[in-house]
Coordinates of C-alpha atoms in Angstrom, one line a residue:
M1 CA 26.0 -5.4 0.7
G2 CA 29.1 -6.7 2.5
S3 CA 30.5 -3.2 3.4
R4 CA 30.4 -2.2 6.9
T5 CA 30.5 1.5 6.1
T6 CA 28.3 3.6 3.7
W7 CA 28.2 7.3 3.0
S8 CA 25.3 9.5 4.1
S9 CA 23.3 11.0 1.3
A10 CA 23.1 14.1 3.4
G11 CA 26.9 14.4 3.7
L12 CA 29.6 15.0 1.1
M13 CA 27.4 14.1 -2.0
G14 CA 29.0 11.7 -4.2
S15 CA 32.4 12.0 -2.5
S16 CA 34.7 9.1 -2.3
F17 CA 38.5 8.5 -1.9
T18 CA 38.7 8.3 -5.7
A19 CA 37.2 11.7 -6.2
L20 CA 39.2 13.2 -3.4
S21 CA 42.4 12.0 -4.9
C22 CA 41.9 14.4 -7.9
F23 CA 42.7 17.3 -5.5
L24 CA 46.4 18.1 -4.8
G25 CA 48.4 19.3 -1.8
F26 CA 46.7 21.2 1.0
Q27 CA 43.2 20.9 -0.8
F28 CA 43.6 17.2 -0.9
M29 CA 44.5 17.0 2.9
V30 CA 41.7 19.2 4.0
S31 CA 39.1 17.4 2.0
L32 CA 40.4 14.0 3.2
L33 CA 40.2 15.2 6.8
L34 CA 36.6 16.5 6.2
S35 CA 35.4 13.3 4.7
S36 CA 37.0 11.4 7.6
L37 CA 35.2 13.4 10.1
Q38 CA 32.0 12.9 8.2
L39 CA 32.5 9.2 8.1
Q40 CA 32.9 9.2 11.9
V41 CA 29.6 11.0 12.3
V42 CA 28.0 8.5 9.9
E43 CA 29.2 5.6 11.8
A44 CA 27.9 7.0 15.1
Q45 CA 24.4 7.8 13.9
G46 CA 24.0 5.3 11.0
A47 CA 24.1 5.8 7.2
W48 CA 21.7 6.1 4.3
E49 CA 22.2 4.9 0.8
V50 CA 19.9 5.0 -2.2
I51 CA 20.2 1.5 -3.7
V52 CA 17.5 1.8 -6.5
N53 CA 16.9 5.2 -8.1
N54 CA 13.5 4.1 -9.7
A55 CA 11.9 0.9 -8.7
G56 CA 8.9 1.6 -11.0
I57 CA 6.4 1.2 -8.1
A58 CA 6.0 2.7 -4.7
S59 CA 5.9 -0.3 -2.4
M60 CA 2.8 -0.2 -0.2
H61 CA 3.6 -3.7 1.1
T62 CA 7.0 -5.2 1.4
A63 CA 8.4 -8.6 2.5
V64 CA 11.9 -10.1 2.6
T65 CA 12.3 -13.7 1.5
R66 CA 14.9 -16.3 2.3
F67 CA 16.3 -16.1 -1.2
N68 CA 17.8 -12.7 -0.5
T69 CA 15.0 -10.9 -2.4
A70 CA 12.2 -8.5 -1.3
V71 CA 8.7 -8.7 -2.6
L72 CA 7.2 -5.3 -3.4
L73 CA 3.5 -4.6 -3.8
D74 CA 1.3 -1.7 -4.7
R75 CA -2.3 -1.1 -5.7
T76 CA -3.4 -2.2 -9.1
D77 CA -5.9 0.6 -9.8
I78 CA -3.5 3.4 -9.4
G79 CA -2.9 4.1 -13.1
P80 CA 0.1 2.8 -15.0
S81 CA 3.3 2.3 -12.9
Q82 CA 6.9 3.1 -14.1
L83 CA 7.6 -0.5 -14.3
P84 CA 6.5 -2.3 -17.6
L85 CA 5.5 -5.8 -17.8
P86 CA 7.2 -8.2 -20.1
D87 CA 6.3 -7.8 -23.8
G88 CA 2.7 -9.0 -24.4
V89 CA 1.7 -9.2 -20.8
C90 CA -1.1 -7.0 -19.7
R91 CA -3.9 -6.7 -17.2
N92 CA -7.5 -6.4 -18.4
D93 CA -9.7 -5.4 -15.5
P94 CA -12.9 -3.3 -16.0
N95 CA -13.3 -3.1 -12.3
D96 CA -10.4 -0.8 -11.7
E97 CA -11.2 2.7 -10.4
A98 CA -8.7 4.4 -12.8
S99 CA -9.7 4.2 -16.4
S100 CA -6.0 4.0 -17.3
S101 CA -5.7 0.9 -15.3
T102 CA -8.5 -1.2 -16.9
Y103 CA -6.1 -2.3 -19.6
D104 CA -2.6 -2.0 -18.2
C105 CA 0.7 -3.3 -19.3
T106 CA 2.7 -2.1 -16.3
A107 CA 3.5 -4.0 -13.2
H108 CA 2.2 -3.4 -9.7
S109 CA 4.3 -5.9 -7.9
A110 CA 8.0 -6.7 -8.2
V111 CA 10.9 -8.7 -6.8
L112 CA 14.0 -6.8 -5.7
D113 CA 17.2 -8.8 -5.9
L114 CA 19.1 -7.6 -2.8
G115 CA 22.5 -8.9 -4.2
T116 CA 22.3 -6.9 -7.4
N117 CA 19.6 -4.3 -6.5
T118 CA 17.8 -5.2 -9.7
I119 CA 14.0 -5.3 -10.2
R120 CA 12.0 -8.0 -11.8
P121 CA 8.2 -7.2 -12.5
L122 CA 5.6 -9.5 -11.2
F123 CA 2.1 -10.0 -12.6
I124 CA -0.9 -9.5 -10.2
Q125 CA -4.4 -9.4 -11.3
T126 CA -6.6 -8.1 -8.4
D127 CA -6.4 -5.0 -6.3
T128 CA -4.1 -5.4 -3.3
W129 CA -4.8 -1.9 -1.9
C130 CA -4.6 -1.9 1.8
S131 CA -4.5 -5.7 2.0
S132 CA -2.6 -7.9 4.5
G133 CA -0.3 -10.9 4.5
Q134 CA 2.1 -13.3 6.2
F135 CA 4.5 -16.2 5.4
N136 CA 3.4 -19.7 5.9
A137 CA 5.5 -22.4 7.4
D138 CA 6.8 -23.5 4.1
G139 CA 7.8 -20.0 3.2
T140 CA 5.0 -19.2 0.9
L141 CA 3.7 -15.6 1.1
V142 CA 0.0 -15.4 1.7
Q143 CA -1.7 -12.3 0.7
T144 CA -5.3 -11.5 1.6
G145 CA -8.0 -9.0 0.8
G146 CA -7.8 -5.6 -0.8
D147 CA -10.3 -3.3 -2.6
N148 CA -12.8 -3.9 -5.4
D149 CA -12.1 -7.3 -7.0
G150 CA -9.4 -8.0 -4.5
F151 CA -11.8 -7.7 -1.5
S152 CA -12.2 -11.4 -0.9
K153 CA -9.1 -12.7 -2.7
I154 CA -6.4 -14.9 -1.3
R155 CA -3.2 -14.9 -3.3
T156 CA 0.1 -16.8 -2.9
L157 CA 3.7 -16.3 -3.9
D158 CA 6.3 -19.1 -3.6
P159 CA 9.3 -17.0 -3.6
C160 CA 12.4 -17.8 -5.7
A161 CA 15.9 -16.4 -6.3
G162 CA 16.2 -13.0 -8.1
D163 CA 16.8 -14.8 -11.4
G164 CA 13.8 -17.2 -10.9
D165 CA 10.4 -17.1 -12.6
C166 CA 8.0 -17.3 -9.6
N167 CA 4.8 -15.3 -9.8
W168 CA 1.6 -14.5 -7.9
V169 CA -1.1 -17.2 -7.9
E170 CA -4.7 -16.0 -7.4
T171 CA -6.4 -18.8 -5.6
D172 CA -10.0 -20.0 -6.2
V173 CA -10.9 -20.1 -2.5
P174 CA -12.2 -16.7 -1.2
L175 CA -12.1 -15.3 2.2
Q176 CA -15.1 -16.0 4.4
N177 CA -15.4 -12.2 4.9
G178 CA -13.9 -9.7 2.5
R179 CA -11.0 -7.8 4.1
W180 CA -9.7 -4.2 3.6
Y181 CA -7.2 -2.8 6.2
A182 CA -6.9 -6.2 8.1
T183 CA -4.0 -7.8 9.9
N184 CA -2.7 -11.3 9.6
A185 CA -1.0 -13.4 12.4
Q186 CA 0.5 -16.8 11.9
L187 CA -0.8 -19.3 14.4
P188 CA 0.8 -22.4 16.1
D189 CA -1.4 -24.7 14.0
G190 CA -0.1 -23.4 10.7
T191 CA -3.1 -21.3 9.8
Q192 CA -3.3 -17.6 9.8
A193 CA -5.7 -15.4 11.8
V194 CA -7.1 -12.5 9.6
V195 CA -8.3 -10.0 12.0
G196 CA -10.6 -6.9 11.3
G197 CA -10.9 -4.7 8.3
R198 CA -13.2 -1.7 7.2
G199 CA -16.7 -2.7 8.0
I200 CA -15.6 -6.2 9.1
S201 CA -15.4 -6.9 12.9
T202 CA -14.5 -10.5 12.8
V203 CA -11.5 -12.9 12.9
E204 CA -11.3 -15.7 10.4
Y205 CA -8.6 -18.3 9.6
V206 CA -6.7 -19.0 6.4
P207 CA -6.9 -21.7 5.4
A208 CA -10.3 -22.4 7.1
N209 CA -9.8 -24.5 10.2
G210 CA -13.4 -25.2 11.1
R211 CA -13.6 -22.3 13.6
G212 CA -15.6 -20.0 11.3
T213 CA -15.7 -16.3 11.8
T214 CA -16.2 -14.6 15.2
Y215 CA -17.3 -11.1 15.9
I216 CA -15.0 -9.0 18.1
P217 CA -16.4 -5.8 19.5
L218 CA -12.9 -4.3 20.0
I219 CA -12.4 -4.0 16.3
S220 CA -15.9 -2.7 15.4
N221 CA -16.1 0.7 13.6
A222 CA -19.5 1.4 14.9
N223 CA -18.7 4.1 17.5
D224 CA -15.7 5.8 15.8
A225 CA -16.2 8.3 13.1
Q226 CA -12.5 8.0 12.0
N227 CA -12.5 4.1 12.0
D228 CA -9.2 4.2 14.2
N229 CA -9.3 0.4 14.7
L230 CA -8.2 -0.6 11.3
Y231 CA -5.0 -2.6 10.9
P232 CA -5.1 -3.7 14.4
Y233 CA -1.9 -4.7 16.2
V234 CA -1.9 -8.5 16.6
H235 CA 0.9 -10.4 18.5
L236 CA 1.0 -14.1 19.3
L237 CA 1.9 -14.4 23.0
P238 CA 3.8 -17.2 24.8
N239 CA 0.5 -18.4 26.4
N240 CA -0.9 -19.2 23.0
Q241 CA -3.3 -16.3 23.0
L242 CA -3.4 -13.2 20.7
F243 CA -2.7 -9.6 22.0
I244 CA -5.1 -7.6 19.8
F245 CA -5.0 -3.8 20.0
A246 CA -7.3 -1.3 18.3
N247 CA -7.6 2.5 18.7
Q248 CA -6.7 2.8 22.4
D249 CA -7.8 -0.6 23.8
S250 CA -6.6 -4.2 23.7
I251 CA -7.7 -7.7 24.5
L252 CA -6.2 -11.2 25.0
Y253 CA -7.9 -13.4 22.6
D254 CA -8.1 -17.1 22.8
W255 CA -8.0 -18.2 19.2
Q256 CA -8.7 -21.8 19.9
S257 CA -12.0 -21.1 21.6
N258 CA -12.8 -17.8 19.8
T259 CA -13.3 -16.0 23.1
V260 CA -12.0 -12.9 24.8
A261 CA -9.8 -14.0 27.7
N262 CA -9.1 -10.6 29.2
N263 CA -9.8 -6.9 28.6
L264 CA -6.7 -4.8 29.1
P265 CA -6.4 -1.1 30.4
T266 CA -6.9 1.7 27.8
L267 CA -3.6 3.3 26.6
P268 CA -3.7 7.1 27.0
G269 CA -2.6 9.5 24.4
G270 CA -5.2 9.3 21.6
P271 CA -5.8 6.8 18.9
R272 CA -2.9 4.6 17.7
N273 CA -4.2 2.5 14.7
Y274 CA -5.0 3.4 11.2
P275 CA -5.7 6.1 10.1
S276 CA -4.1 7.7 13.2
A277 CA -1.3 5.2 13.0
G278 CA 1.5 4.7 15.4
S279 CA 3.3 1.4 15.4
S280 CA 3.8 -1.6 17.7
V281 CA 6.2 -4.5 18.4
L282 CA 6.3 -7.5 20.6
L283 CA 9.6 -6.9 22.4
P284 CA 12.1 -9.7 22.1
L285 CA 11.3 -13.0 23.8
S286 CA 14.2 -14.8 25.6
G287 CA 15.0 -18.4 26.2
F288 CA 17.1 -17.2 29.3
N289 CA 13.9 -16.6 31.3
G290 CA 11.9 -19.4 29.8
W291 CA 10.3 -17.3 27.2
T292 CA 7.9 -15.8 29.9
D293 CA 8.9 -12.2 30.0
T294 CA 6.4 -10.7 27.6
E295 CA 6.0 -7.0 26.8
V296 CA 4.3 -5.1 24.1
L297 CA 5.4 -1.6 22.9
I298 CA 3.3 0.9 21.0
C299 CA 4.6 4.4 19.9
G300 CA 3.2 7.3 18.2
G301 CA -0.2 8.1 16.7
A302 CA -2.2 11.1 15.7
T303 CA -4.4 13.6 17.5
Y304 CA -8.0 12.6 17.3
G305 CA -9.6 14.6 14.5
A306 CA -6.4 14.8 12.3
F307 CA -8.0 12.4 9.7
L308 CA -11.3 14.2 9.8
N309 CA -9.8 17.7 9.5
P310 CA -6.6 17.2 7.3
G311 CA -6.2 20.9 6.7
A312 CA -5.6 21.5 10.4
A313 CA -2.3 19.6 10.5
L314 CA -2.9 18.5 14.0
P315 CA 0.3 17.3 15.8
A316 CA 1.3 13.7 16.0
T317 CA 1.7 11.9 19.2
Q318 CA 5.0 11.7 21.0
S319 CA 4.2 9.1 23.6
C320 CA 5.0 5.5 23.8
G321 CA 3.1 2.8 25.9
R322 CA 4.7 -0.4 27.2
I323 CA 2.7 -3.2 28.9
S324 CA 3.2 -6.8 30.1
P325 CA -0.1 -8.2 29.0
L326 CA 0.3 -11.5 30.9
D327 CA 0.8 -9.9 34.2
A328 CA -1.8 -10.4 37.0
N329 CA -2.5 -6.7 36.9
P330 CA -1.2 -5.2 33.6
A331 CA -0.7 -1.5 33.3
W332 CA 0.7 0.8 30.7
A333 CA 4.0 2.6 31.4
L334 CA 4.3 5.8 29.4
E335 CA 7.5 7.6 28.1
N336 CA 8.1 10.1 25.3
M337 CA 9.9 9.7 22.1
P338 CA 12.4 12.5 21.2
L339 CA 10.2 13.5 18.3
Q340 CA 6.4 13.3 17.7
R341 CA 5.5 10.9 15.0
N342 CA 2.8 9.0 13.2
M343 CA 3.1 6.6 10.4
G344 CA 6.3 5.4 11.9
D345 CA 7.6 1.8 11.2
M346 CA 9.0 0.0 14.3
L347 CA 11.5 -2.8 13.6
L348 CA 13.2 -5.3 15.9
L349 CA 17.0 -5.2 15.1
P350 CA 19.4 -8.1 15.6
D351 CA 20.9 -6.5 18.7
R352 CA 17.4 -6.5 20.4
N353 CA 17.0 -2.7 20.1
V354 CA 13.9 -1.2 18.3
L355 CA 14.3 1.2 15.3
I356 CA 11.6 3.7 14.7
V357 CA 11.8 5.1 11.1
N358 CA 9.5 6.9 8.6
G359 CA 6.4 9.1 9.4
A360 CA 5.2 12.6 9.9
A361 CA 5.0 15.0 12.7
N362 CA 1.5 16.4 11.7
G363 CA -1.7 15.0 10.2
A364 CA -2.7 11.3 9.7
Q365 CA -2.7 8.6 7.1
G366 CA -4.8 9.1 3.9
W367 CA -4.6 11.1 0.7
G368 CA -2.8 14.4 1.4
N369 CA -3.1 14.2 5.1
A370 CA 0.5 14.1 6.1
Q371 CA 2.5 17.1 7.0
N372 CA 6.1 17.7 8.1
P373 CA 7.8 14.4 7.4
V374 CA 10.1 13.1 10.2
L375 CA 13.4 12.3 8.5
T376 CA 15.2 11.3 11.6
P377 CA 15.0 7.6 12.9
V378 CA 15.1 6.8 16.5
L379 CA 16.7 3.9 18.3
Y380 CA 14.9 2.5 21.5
N381 CA 16.8 0.3 23.9
P382 CA 14.2 -1.9 25.8
N383 CA 16.7 -2.8 28.4
G384 CA 17.8 0.8 29.3
A385 CA 16.4 2.7 32.3
A386 CA 13.3 4.7 31.8
G387 CA 14.3 8.2 30.5
T388 CA 17.4 6.9 28.8
R389 CA 16.2 4.5 26.2
F390 CA 15.9 6.8 23.2
Q391 CA 18.8 7.8 20.8
T392 CA 18.2 9.9 17.7
L393 CA 20.1 8.7 14.5
G394 CA 21.2 10.2 11.2
A395 CA 18.5 11.7 9.0
T396 CA 17.7 10.8 5.5
D397 CA 16.7 13.4 2.9
I398 CA 13.8 11.4 1.4
P399 CA 10.4 11.8 3.1
R400 CA 8.5 8.5 3.8
V401 CA 4.9 9.1 4.9
Y402 CA 1.8 7.4 3.9
H403 CA 2.2 3.9 2.2
S404 CA 6.0 3.6 3.1
T405 CA 7.6 0.4 4.5
A406 CA 10.7 -0.8 6.3
N407 CA 12.2 -4.3 6.7
V408 CA 15.3 -5.7 8.3
L409 CA 17.7 -7.4 5.8
P410 CA 20.0 -10.4 6.4
D411 CA 23.0 -8.2 6.8
G412 CA 21.5 -6.2 9.6
S413 CA 20.6 -3.1 7.5
V414 CA 17.1 -1.9 6.8
L415 CA 15.3 -1.6 3.6
V416 CA 13.1 1.5 3.2
A417 CA 10.7 1.9 0.4
G418 CA 7.5 3.5 -0.8
S419 CA 5.6 6.6 0.2
N420 CA 2.6 7.9 -1.7
T421 CA 0.2 10.2 -0.2
H422 CA -1.7 10.7 -3.5
Q423 CA -4.5 8.6 -4.9
F424 CA -2.6 8.1 -8.2
Y425 CA 1.1 8.4 -9.0
T426 CA 2.1 12.0 -8.6
L427 CA 5.9 12.3 -9.4
T428 CA 6.3 16.0 -8.8
G429 CA 5.3 18.6 -6.1
Y430 CA 5.1 18.3 -2.3
L431 CA 5.5 14.7 -1.0
A432 CA 5.7 13.2 -4.5
T433 CA 5.2 9.6 -5.1
E434 CA 8.5 8.0 -4.1
L435 CA 10.0 5.3 -6.3
R436 CA 13.5 5.3 -4.8
I437 CA 14.5 2.6 -2.5
E438 CA 17.0 3.1 0.4
R439 CA 19.1 1.1 2.7
F440 CA 19.8 2.4 6.2
S441 CA 22.7 0.9 8.1
P442 CA 22.2 1.3 11.9
P443 CA 25.3 2.4 13.9
Y444 CA 26.3 -1.2 14.7
L445 CA 27.4 -1.6 11.1
G446 CA 30.0 1.0 11.5
N447 CA 31.7 -0.6 14.5
G448 CA 34.1 -2.9 12.8
A449 CA 33.9 -6.5 11.6
G450 CA 31.2 -8.6 13.1
P451 CA 31.0 -12.2 14.0
V452 CA 30.6 -14.9 11.2
I453 CA 28.4 -17.9 11.4
A454 CA 30.7 -20.6 10.1
N455 CA 28.4 -23.5 10.8
A456 CA 24.8 -23.9 11.9
P457 CA 22.1 -26.3 10.9
A458 CA 19.6 -25.3 8.1
E459 CA 16.6 -26.9 10.1
L460 CA 15.9 -26.4 13.7
E461 CA 13.5 -29.0 15.5
Y462 CA 11.6 -27.7 18.3
G463 CA 13.4 -28.2 21.8
A464 CA 16.5 -29.8 20.0
A465 CA 20.0 -29.0 21.3
W466 CA 22.5 -27.8 18.7
T467 CA 25.9 -26.1 18.4
A468 CA 26.8 -23.1 16.2
T469 CA 30.4 -22.3 15.2
I470 CA 31.2 -18.7 15.2
N471 CA 34.2 -16.9 13.9
N472 CA 35.4 -13.4 15.1
G473 CA 33.3 -13.5 18.3
N474 CA 33.8 -12.5 21.8
A475 CA 35.1 -15.2 24.1
E476 CA 32.7 -14.2 26.9
F477 CA 29.3 -13.9 25.2
I478 CA 27.9 -14.5 21.8
D479 CA 24.2 -13.8 21.4
L480 CA 22.2 -16.0 19.0
S481 CA 18.8 -14.8 17.9
L482 CA 16.1 -15.7 15.4
L483 CA 14.3 -12.9 13.6
S484 CA 11.2 -13.6 11.5
A485 CA 10.6 -12.0 8.1
P486 CA 7.4 -9.9 8.5
Y487 CA 5.0 -8.5 6.0
S488 CA 5.4 -4.6 6.4
T489 CA 2.4 -2.3 5.5
H490 CA 0.7 0.8 7.0
S491 CA 3.2 1.2 9.9
F492 CA 3.0 -2.3 11.2
A493 CA 5.2 -5.4 10.5
Q494 CA 2.8 -8.2 10.6
G495 CA 4.3 -11.3 12.1
Q496 CA 7.4 -9.6 13.4
R497 CA 9.2 -11.7 16.1
L498 CA 12.7 -11.9 17.6
L499 CA 13.7 -14.7 19.8
Q500 CA 16.9 -14.7 21.9
L501 CA 18.1 -18.3 22.3
E502 CA 19.6 -19.4 25.6
T503 CA 23.2 -20.0 25.0
A504 CA 26.2 -21.4 26.9
V505 CA 29.5 -19.7 27.4
P506 CA 31.4 -19.8 24.1
A507 CA 34.1 -22.5 23.8
D508 CA 37.3 -21.5 22.2
V509 CA 38.3 -24.0 19.5
G510 CA 41.2 -22.0 18.2
G511 CA 42.0 -19.8 15.2
G512 CA 39.5 -17.1 16.3
S513 CA 36.6 -19.7 16.3
Y514 CA 34.1 -20.5 19.0
T515 CA 31.4 -23.1 19.5
V516 CA 28.2 -22.0 21.2
D517 CA 25.8 -24.6 22.6
T518 CA 22.1 -23.7 22.4
T519 CA 18.6 -25.0 22.2
A520 CA 15.9 -24.4 19.6
P521 CA 12.6 -22.7 20.7
P522 CA 10.4 -25.2 22.5
S523 CA 7.2 -25.1 20.4
S524 CA 5.3 -23.4 17.6
V525 CA 3.7 -21.1 20.2
I526 CA 7.0 -19.5 20.8
A527 CA 8.3 -19.8 17.2
P528 CA 5.5 -20.4 14.6
S529 CA 7.0 -22.8 12.0
G530 CA 8.7 -21.0 9.1
Y531 CA 12.0 -19.4 7.9
Y532 CA 13.9 -17.1 10.3
M533 CA 17.1 -15.2 10.0
L534 CA 19.6 -16.5 12.4
F535 CA 21.9 -13.8 13.7
A536 CA 25.0 -14.1 15.9
V537 CA 25.7 -10.8 17.8
S538 CA 29.0 -10.2 19.6
D539 CA 30.0 -6.8 21.1
G540 CA 26.7 -5.3 19.8
I541 CA 27.7 -6.2 16.1
P542 CA 25.5 -8.6 14.2
S543 CA 26.7 -11.2 11.7
Q544 CA 25.3 -11.8 8.3
A545 CA 22.2 -13.8 9.0
Q546 CA 21.9 -17.4 8.0
W547 CA 18.3 -18.5 7.0
V548 CA 17.1 -21.4 9.1
H549 CA 13.7 -23.3 9.1
V550 CA 12.1 -23.8 12.4
G551 CA 9.6 -26.4 13.1

């Protein structure tokens, strides 16, 4: 995890200096030169590395915890997984769709220790298929809904270190409306808004906060044969309203009064949500402008009809839309990605660029609907001039389509897992169920040693001034940012948020160290209370993050 350089699986397979040293004379020198050239290409375009050859499950939902672990989740009624539960532990659930799952001694959730790349099975009883989730202020992962016996369930996991014994708890309090294909958003009052779902056009709050459930026409499935408003994109904005996007339309929603505050323009280019899924991010918020510059980016999707006619392999969408939803007259600005893509995952990186990874060039989400996997990630620079913002990166050789995930890790790399476009585990054939887990190192991890956070508080109180000590930084500017740990599923990282702190010019304190004065975010509207990764970035290279609690 500490290495700044990794080898591309598409490059010299299995090559290393040790292997090359077995050659003699001219062959040795030529091989060394070739590997050096390959290394330079990898550094310029990023690098892929398989860190787990068989996780036992294909992670449909993934979340990174403050204990340097990742929680992996799949369906329970998919038949036996490849990961056994401890001896004597089995699920007995006659409601499961697969007869082989009704009595099942294999795991459908797990914890990945990111330090050792080892897997520990977790027990989960009810079906989490196409469910939603989010972390609470205390770091508890809350998981809501699913299929069959999981439809109205609320589950919690209090994460622990990789060698701990934490496990899922199925709560006795149900959702007010059962949810399948919904989205969760953490709110400033400490509750979570649970928005939408198949056949459910309401928003409710977990835990219940007295506001009940409210019907939202935007997320109704009534007029869309494809139900392209599932897994709506939901972002908490600096004015304490929710941006909610479904299909091609969006609203500003006042969650405190349960009313629609504004209807925003239609985004051209076809449907953008499940099953025609593109992806979305709230672009980084910055303390340098008082947290007021607010923009949403949505990229990709599918041609309408791709889900209803899977054999047609209709092309994915190539366009992105960008909007400032709080402007007096908001409008979408369009630009094209280098590649058409649906089912892509969009991630905010520590350097405030956006990574787009995974997906397919044809088809839509659903069993067997994906065609032509897109193996090449794309980097988007929000601060670049229009027409110059995209950069293609190095390709993987592992397709990641339906039911794949991506999450930023504390070292600035990206965990990529899952992919299962079959109803049950299918380990051979075209787009087989994918049990391998990869780590992608963006180009900045090949640019030399990054800064080091030598000292920073573990707790940040809203609006409080504090000072960080940074080693190996740039004397002119050291960027400090807070990155949330989202719940990644179905091409949308629920709760993803990056906050650039306003910082003073670094003060040189000698020995290659600098102090940087800054201020914590002003309120839970800007930074909902919880655990964030604190990154220092200097000359475009991020530090290893330190986990801090904000609130």
